[in-house]
């Protein structure tokens, strides 16, 4: 369980040495490897030389499906800038996904952490562009509140509790969380959502232009607030409080407190 006084992000820059999986070493072919990201499930991302990234996850980690991510990236690529899939596979130890690098910095790069209002505005602008570009009627993937609610209720049935969620939800009982989760708001507008619209997953050029989006393993059709609520929330986690409004301004929408609250609770629960 995370320390109750702090929020622990789902992924972060490695704090120390990282063991390189054999498959990643083989894929690198002697090119320099730099660990750039590790998530709470043990998934790893490495920069390979200067032009590739390799994601790896241990076998038996069903929460991370790199085959699904490869399929989503391939589908989205004709419509918007996402990493180009170079290789994808698995062995007895784990699965991997190799993609071409995009020329841009994560919105949590030190350059953008020092310019939080600009970063937040750019994230909102980029999310709007993504939603506008991806064709809902042609998308074969879903990320619906209904499907996510099913998982959330299964998690609660298995003993999950708001005490292990983000601080704003820890005062709830499991029964209260269940009640609120089952009161799903009607969709505002169905779009093809990113599925993990946290700040690190928007790449920005140094002039603030949106360079692309990464980590689209959950991309699918859903209400746009499923993305918006988490994108603005992640500004608090990464850039500090008080800048979330700039995400909505960049997107060109007024905040919807009820949908924001619902989709943040659903994020924690599912």
Short mmCIF file of C-alpha atoms in Angstrom, two decimals:
data_model
loop_
_atom_site.label_atom_id
_atom_site.label_comp_id
_atom_site.label_asym_id
_atom_site.label_seq_id
_atom_site.Cartn_x
_atom_site.Cartn_y
_atom_site.Cartn_z
CA UNK A 1 0.00 0.00 0.00
CA UNK A 2 1.35 3.49 -0.79
CA UNK A 3 2.29 5.80 2.03
CA UNK A 4 -1.04 7.39 3.03
CA UNK A 5 0.47 10.87 3.04
CA UNK A 6 1.58 10.80 -0.58
CA UNK A 7 0.40 9.79 -3.98
CA UNK A 8 2.64 7.24 -5.70
CA UNK A 9 2.50 7.56 -9.48
CA UNK A 10 1.92 4.43 -11.54
CA UNK A 11 5.25 4.92 -13.31
CA UNK A 12 8.37 6.96 -12.77
CA UNK A 13 11.99 7.47 -13.78
CA UNK A 14 14.13 4.69 -12.25
CA UNK A 15 15.80 5.79 -9.01
CA UNK A 16 18.72 3.37 -9.28
CA UNK A 17 20.33 0.68 -11.43
CA UNK A 18 17.96 -1.44 -13.54
CA UNK A 19 18.67 -5.01 -14.62
CA UNK A 20 18.44 -5.34 -18.39
CA UNK A 21 16.26 -8.27 -19.50
CA UNK A 22 18.01 -10.66 -21.87
CA UNK A 23 15.52 -9.97 -24.66
CA UNK A 24 16.12 -6.22 -24.46
CA UNK A 25 19.89 -6.71 -24.53
CA UNK A 26 19.50 -8.92 -27.59
CA UNK A 27 17.22 -6.43 -29.35
CA UNK A 28 19.66 -3.59 -28.66
CA UNK A 29 22.33 -5.35 -30.66
CA UNK A 30 25.12 -3.55 -28.83
CA UNK A 31 23.50 -0.11 -28.93
CA UNK A 32 23.60 1.86 -25.65
CA UNK A 33 20.68 1.17 -23.32
CA UNK A 34 19.28 3.79 -20.95
CA UNK A 35 16.41 2.92 -18.57
CA UNK A 36 13.90 5.76 -18.73
CA UNK A 37 10.74 4.46 -17.06
CA UNK A 38 9.60 1.81 -14.60
CA UNK A 39 6.02 1.19 -13.54
CA UNK A 40 4.58 -0.25 -10.36
CA UNK A 41 4.06 -3.65 -12.02
CA UNK A 42 7.72 -3.96 -12.98
CA UNK A 43 7.32 -2.96 -16.60
CA UNK A 44 10.43 -1.27 -18.01
CA UNK A 45 11.14 1.16 -20.83
CA UNK A 46 14.63 1.65 -22.25
CA UNK A 47 15.99 4.12 -24.76
CA UNK A 48 17.97 2.12 -27.31
CA UNK A 49 20.68 4.23 -28.89
CA UNK A 50 19.12 7.49 -29.99
CA UNK A 51 16.35 6.30 -32.26
CA UNK A 52 14.39 3.51 -30.57
CA UNK A 53 12.57 2.62 -27.38
CA UNK A 54 12.04 -0.87 -25.99
CA UNK A 55 9.28 -1.70 -23.51
CA UNK A 56 9.46 -4.97 -21.59
CA UNK A 57 7.17 -6.67 -19.10
CA UNK A 58 7.65 -9.94 -17.25
CA UNK A 59 5.61 -12.97 -18.23
CA UNK A 60 2.50 -13.36 -16.12
CA UNK A 61 1.69 -9.63 -15.95
CA UNK A 62 -1.76 -9.52 -17.56
CA UNK A 63 -2.26 -5.85 -16.64
CA UNK A 64 0.22 -4.86 -19.37
CA UNK A 65 -0.55 -6.21 -22.85
CA UNK A 66 2.13 -5.12 -25.31
CA UNK A 67 0.46 -7.03 -28.14
CA UNK A 68 -2.63 -4.89 -27.60
CA UNK A 69 -0.53 -1.74 -27.53
CA UNK A 70 1.19 -2.67 -30.80
CA UNK A 71 -2.21 -3.17 -32.44
CA UNK A 72 -3.46 0.20 -31.21
CA UNK A 73 -0.34 2.04 -32.33
CA UNK A 74 -0.59 0.47 -35.78
CA UNK A 75 -4.24 1.47 -36.06
CA UNK A 76 -3.70 5.06 -34.88
CA UNK A 77 -0.56 5.78 -36.92
CA UNK A 78 -2.34 6.87 -40.14
CA UNK A 79 -4.30 9.53 -38.24
CA UNK A 80 -1.90 11.06 -35.71
CA UNK A 81 1.72 10.97 -34.53
CA UNK A 82 2.41 7.92 -32.39
CA UNK A 83 5.48 5.67 -32.14
CA UNK A 84 6.01 3.43 -35.18
CA UNK A 85 6.11 -0.25 -34.23
CA UNK A 86 9.44 -1.88 -35.18
CA UNK A 87 9.25 -5.19 -33.32
CA UNK A 88 6.97 -7.01 -30.91
CA UNK A 89 7.25 -10.45 -29.38
CA UNK A 90 7.52 -12.60 -26.29
CA UNK A 91 9.48 -15.46 -24.75
CA UNK A 92 9.29 -17.44 -21.52
CA UNK A 93 10.63 -14.50 -19.50
CA UNK A 94 8.48 -11.67 -20.83
CA UNK A 95 7.14 -9.62 -23.71
CA UNK A 96 8.63 -6.65 -25.54
CA UNK A 97 7.65 -3.85 -27.87
CA UNK A 98 10.19 -1.82 -29.85
CA UNK A 99 9.16 1.49 -31.40
CA UNK A 100 10.81 4.30 -33.28
CA UNK A 101 11.55 7.42 -31.26
CA UNK A 102 9.53 10.61 -31.77
CA UNK A 103 11.42 13.88 -31.82
CA UNK A 104 10.10 15.58 -28.71
CA UNK A 105 10.34 15.78 -24.92
CA UNK A 106 7.93 14.31 -22.42
CA UNK A 107 5.73 16.95 -20.81
CA UNK A 108 7.43 16.03 -17.52
CA UNK A 109 10.92 16.77 -18.85
CA UNK A 110 12.68 19.33 -16.62
CA UNK A 111 12.16 21.94 -19.34
CA UNK A 112 8.39 21.60 -18.96
CA UNK A 113 8.33 21.06 -15.22
CA UNK A 114 9.79 24.56 -15.03
CA UNK A 115 6.99 25.88 -17.27
CA UNK A 116 3.90 24.20 -15.80
CA UNK A 117 1.20 26.50 -17.22
CA UNK A 118 2.59 26.14 -20.73
CA UNK A 119 2.94 22.38 -20.34
CA UNK A 120 -0.62 21.99 -19.05
CA UNK A 121 -2.03 24.10 -21.89
CA UNK A 122 -0.09 22.08 -24.44
CA UNK A 123 -1.32 18.79 -22.95
CA UNK A 124 -4.91 19.97 -23.29
CA UNK A 125 -4.32 21.17 -26.82
CA UNK A 126 -2.69 17.87 -27.73
CA UNK A 127 -5.51 15.84 -26.23
CA UNK A 128 -8.06 17.82 -28.22
CA UNK A 129 -6.07 17.26 -31.42
CA UNK A 130 -5.87 13.52 -30.68
CA UNK A 131 -9.61 13.27 -30.05
CA UNK A 132 -10.37 15.24 -33.21
CA UNK A 133 -8.01 13.18 -35.38
CA UNK A 134 -8.95 9.62 -34.44
CA UNK A 135 -12.15 8.41 -36.19
CA UNK A 136 -14.64 7.00 -33.69
CA UNK A 137 -16.60 5.09 -36.32
CA UNK A 138 -13.52 3.24 -37.54
CA UNK A 139 -12.02 2.38 -34.14
CA UNK A 140 -12.10 -1.34 -33.31
CA UNK A 141 -11.13 -0.79 -29.66
CA UNK A 142 -13.28 0.14 -26.66
CA UNK A 143 -12.44 1.68 -23.30
CA UNK A 144 -15.99 2.15 -22.12
CA UNK A 145 -17.04 3.10 -18.62
CA UNK A 146 -19.20 -0.03 -18.57
CA UNK A 147 -16.27 -2.38 -19.18
CA UNK A 148 -14.04 -0.54 -16.72
CA UNK A 149 -16.81 -0.55 -14.13
CA UNK A 150 -17.03 -4.33 -14.37
CA UNK A 151 -13.32 -4.57 -13.53
CA UNK A 152 -13.63 -2.01 -10.74
CA UNK A 153 -16.43 -3.96 -9.05
CA UNK A 154 -14.47 -7.18 -9.42
CA UNK A 155 -11.52 -5.48 -7.74
CA UNK A 156 -13.71 -4.38 -4.84
CA UNK A 157 -15.17 -7.88 -4.55
CA UNK A 158 -11.61 -9.21 -4.33
CA UNK A 159 -10.81 -6.94 -1.39
CA UNK A 160 -9.56 -3.75 -3.01
CA UNK A 161 -10.25 -0.71 -0.87
CA UNK A 162 -10.17 3.08 -1.31
CA UNK A 163 -7.63 3.18 1.53
CA UNK A 164 -5.04 2.17 -1.11
CA UNK A 165 -6.17 4.73 -3.71
CA UNK A 166 -5.22 8.37 -4.22
CA UNK A 167 -5.64 10.72 -1.24
CA UNK A 168 -8.93 12.27 -2.30
CA UNK A 169 -10.62 8.86 -2.28
CA UNK A 170 -9.11 7.30 0.83
CA UNK A 171 -11.84 8.59 3.13
CA UNK A 172 -14.47 6.53 1.30
CA UNK A 173 -15.66 3.14 2.40
CA UNK A 174 -15.73 0.36 -0.18
CA UNK A 175 -19.52 0.51 -0.08
CA UNK A 176 -19.54 4.23 -0.83
CA UNK A 177 -17.08 3.78 -3.67
CA UNK A 178 -19.24 1.03 -5.12
CA UNK A 179 -22.33 3.22 -4.93
CA UNK A 180 -20.64 6.15 -6.65
CA UNK A 181 -19.08 3.98 -9.34
CA UNK A 182 -22.41 2.49 -10.32
CA UNK A 183 -23.87 5.97 -10.86
CA UNK A 184 -22.21 6.34 -14.26
CA UNK A 185 -22.83 9.69 -15.97
CA UNK A 186 -24.18 9.73 -19.51
CA UNK A 187 -21.44 10.28 -22.09
CA UNK A 188 -20.77 13.88 -22.98
CA UNK A 189 -19.03 13.06 -26.27
CA UNK A 190 -17.66 9.74 -27.43
CA UNK A 191 -14.15 9.97 -28.87
CA UNK A 192 -11.22 7.63 -29.32
CA UNK A 193 -9.53 8.14 -25.96
CA UNK A 194 -5.82 7.82 -25.29
CA UNK A 195 -6.55 5.62 -22.28
CA UNK A 196 -3.61 6.86 -20.20
CA UNK A 197 -3.56 10.61 -20.80
CA UNK A 198 -1.19 11.37 -17.90
CA UNK A 199 1.27 14.18 -18.53
CA UNK A 200 4.32 11.99 -19.31
CA UNK A 201 2.53 10.51 -22.31
CA UNK A 202 2.34 13.78 -24.27
CA UNK A 203 5.52 14.68 -26.15
CA UNK A 204 6.25 18.35 -26.82
CA UNK A 205 8.62 20.20 -29.11
CA UNK A 206 10.75 22.85 -27.44
CA UNK A 207 8.44 25.57 -28.77
CA UNK A 208 5.46 23.94 -27.05
CA UNK A 209 3.98 22.32 -30.14
CA UNK A 210 2.60 18.82 -29.59
CA UNK A 211 5.02 16.30 -31.09
CA UNK A 212 3.03 13.13 -30.45
CA UNK A 213 1.56 10.73 -27.91
CA UNK A 214 2.96 7.52 -26.40
CA UNK A 215 1.78 4.59 -24.24
CA UNK A 216 -1.53 3.93 -25.97
CA UNK A 217 -2.07 0.41 -24.68
CA UNK A 218 -5.62 1.20 -23.55
CA UNK A 219 -6.68 3.38 -26.49
CA UNK A 220 -10.37 2.97 -27.26
CA UNK A 221 -13.75 4.62 -27.63
CA UNK A 222 -15.03 6.30 -24.47
CA UNK A 223 -16.38 9.60 -23.18
CA UNK A 224 -13.80 12.35 -23.63
CA UNK A 225 -13.94 13.07 -19.88
CA UNK A 226 -12.31 9.71 -19.20
CA UNK A 227 -9.15 11.25 -20.69
CA UNK A 228 -9.67 14.85 -19.62
CA UNK A 229 -10.19 14.07 -15.94
CA UNK A 230 -6.94 12.12 -15.70
CA UNK A 231 -4.89 14.48 -17.86
CA UNK A 232 -5.73 17.44 -15.60
CA UNK A 233 -5.30 15.32 -12.46
CA UNK A 234 -1.81 14.32 -13.55
CA UNK A 235 -0.76 17.96 -13.73
CA UNK A 236 -1.21 18.09 -9.95
CA UNK A 237 0.96 14.98 -9.54
CA UNK A 238 3.73 16.10 -11.87
CA UNK A 239 3.74 19.90 -12.05
CA UNK A 240 2.13 20.90 -8.77
CA UNK A 241 -1.34 22.10 -7.81
CA UNK A 242 -3.08 25.01 -9.45
CA UNK A 243 -2.37 24.33 -13.12
CA UNK A 244 -5.10 21.83 -14.00
CA UNK A 245 -7.34 24.60 -15.35
CA UNK A 246 -4.83 25.16 -18.15
CA UNK A 247 -5.51 21.64 -19.46
CA UNK A 248 -9.18 22.48 -19.93
CA UNK A 249 -8.30 25.84 -21.47
CA UNK A 250 -5.94 24.17 -23.92
CA UNK A 251 -8.61 21.64 -24.83
CA UNK A 252 -11.21 24.41 -25.20
CA UNK A 253 -13.76 23.21 -22.64
CA UNK A 254 -15.13 24.21 -19.26
CA UNK A 255 -14.53 21.78 -16.39
CA UNK A 256 -17.36 19.33 -15.67
CA UNK A 257 -17.00 18.63 -11.93
CA UNK A 258 -19.32 15.62 -11.85
CA UNK A 259 -17.68 13.81 -14.76
CA UNK A 260 -14.21 14.73 -13.50
CA UNK A 261 -14.98 13.23 -10.08
CA UNK A 262 -16.49 10.09 -11.59
CA UNK A 263 -13.68 9.31 -14.00
CA UNK A 264 -10.99 9.92 -11.40
CA UNK A 265 -12.72 7.49 -9.06
CA UNK A 266 -13.06 4.97 -11.89
CA UNK A 267 -9.36 5.39 -12.68
CA UNK A 268 -8.41 4.48 -9.13
CA UNK A 269 -10.83 1.58 -8.92
CA UNK A 270 -10.12 -0.04 -12.26
#
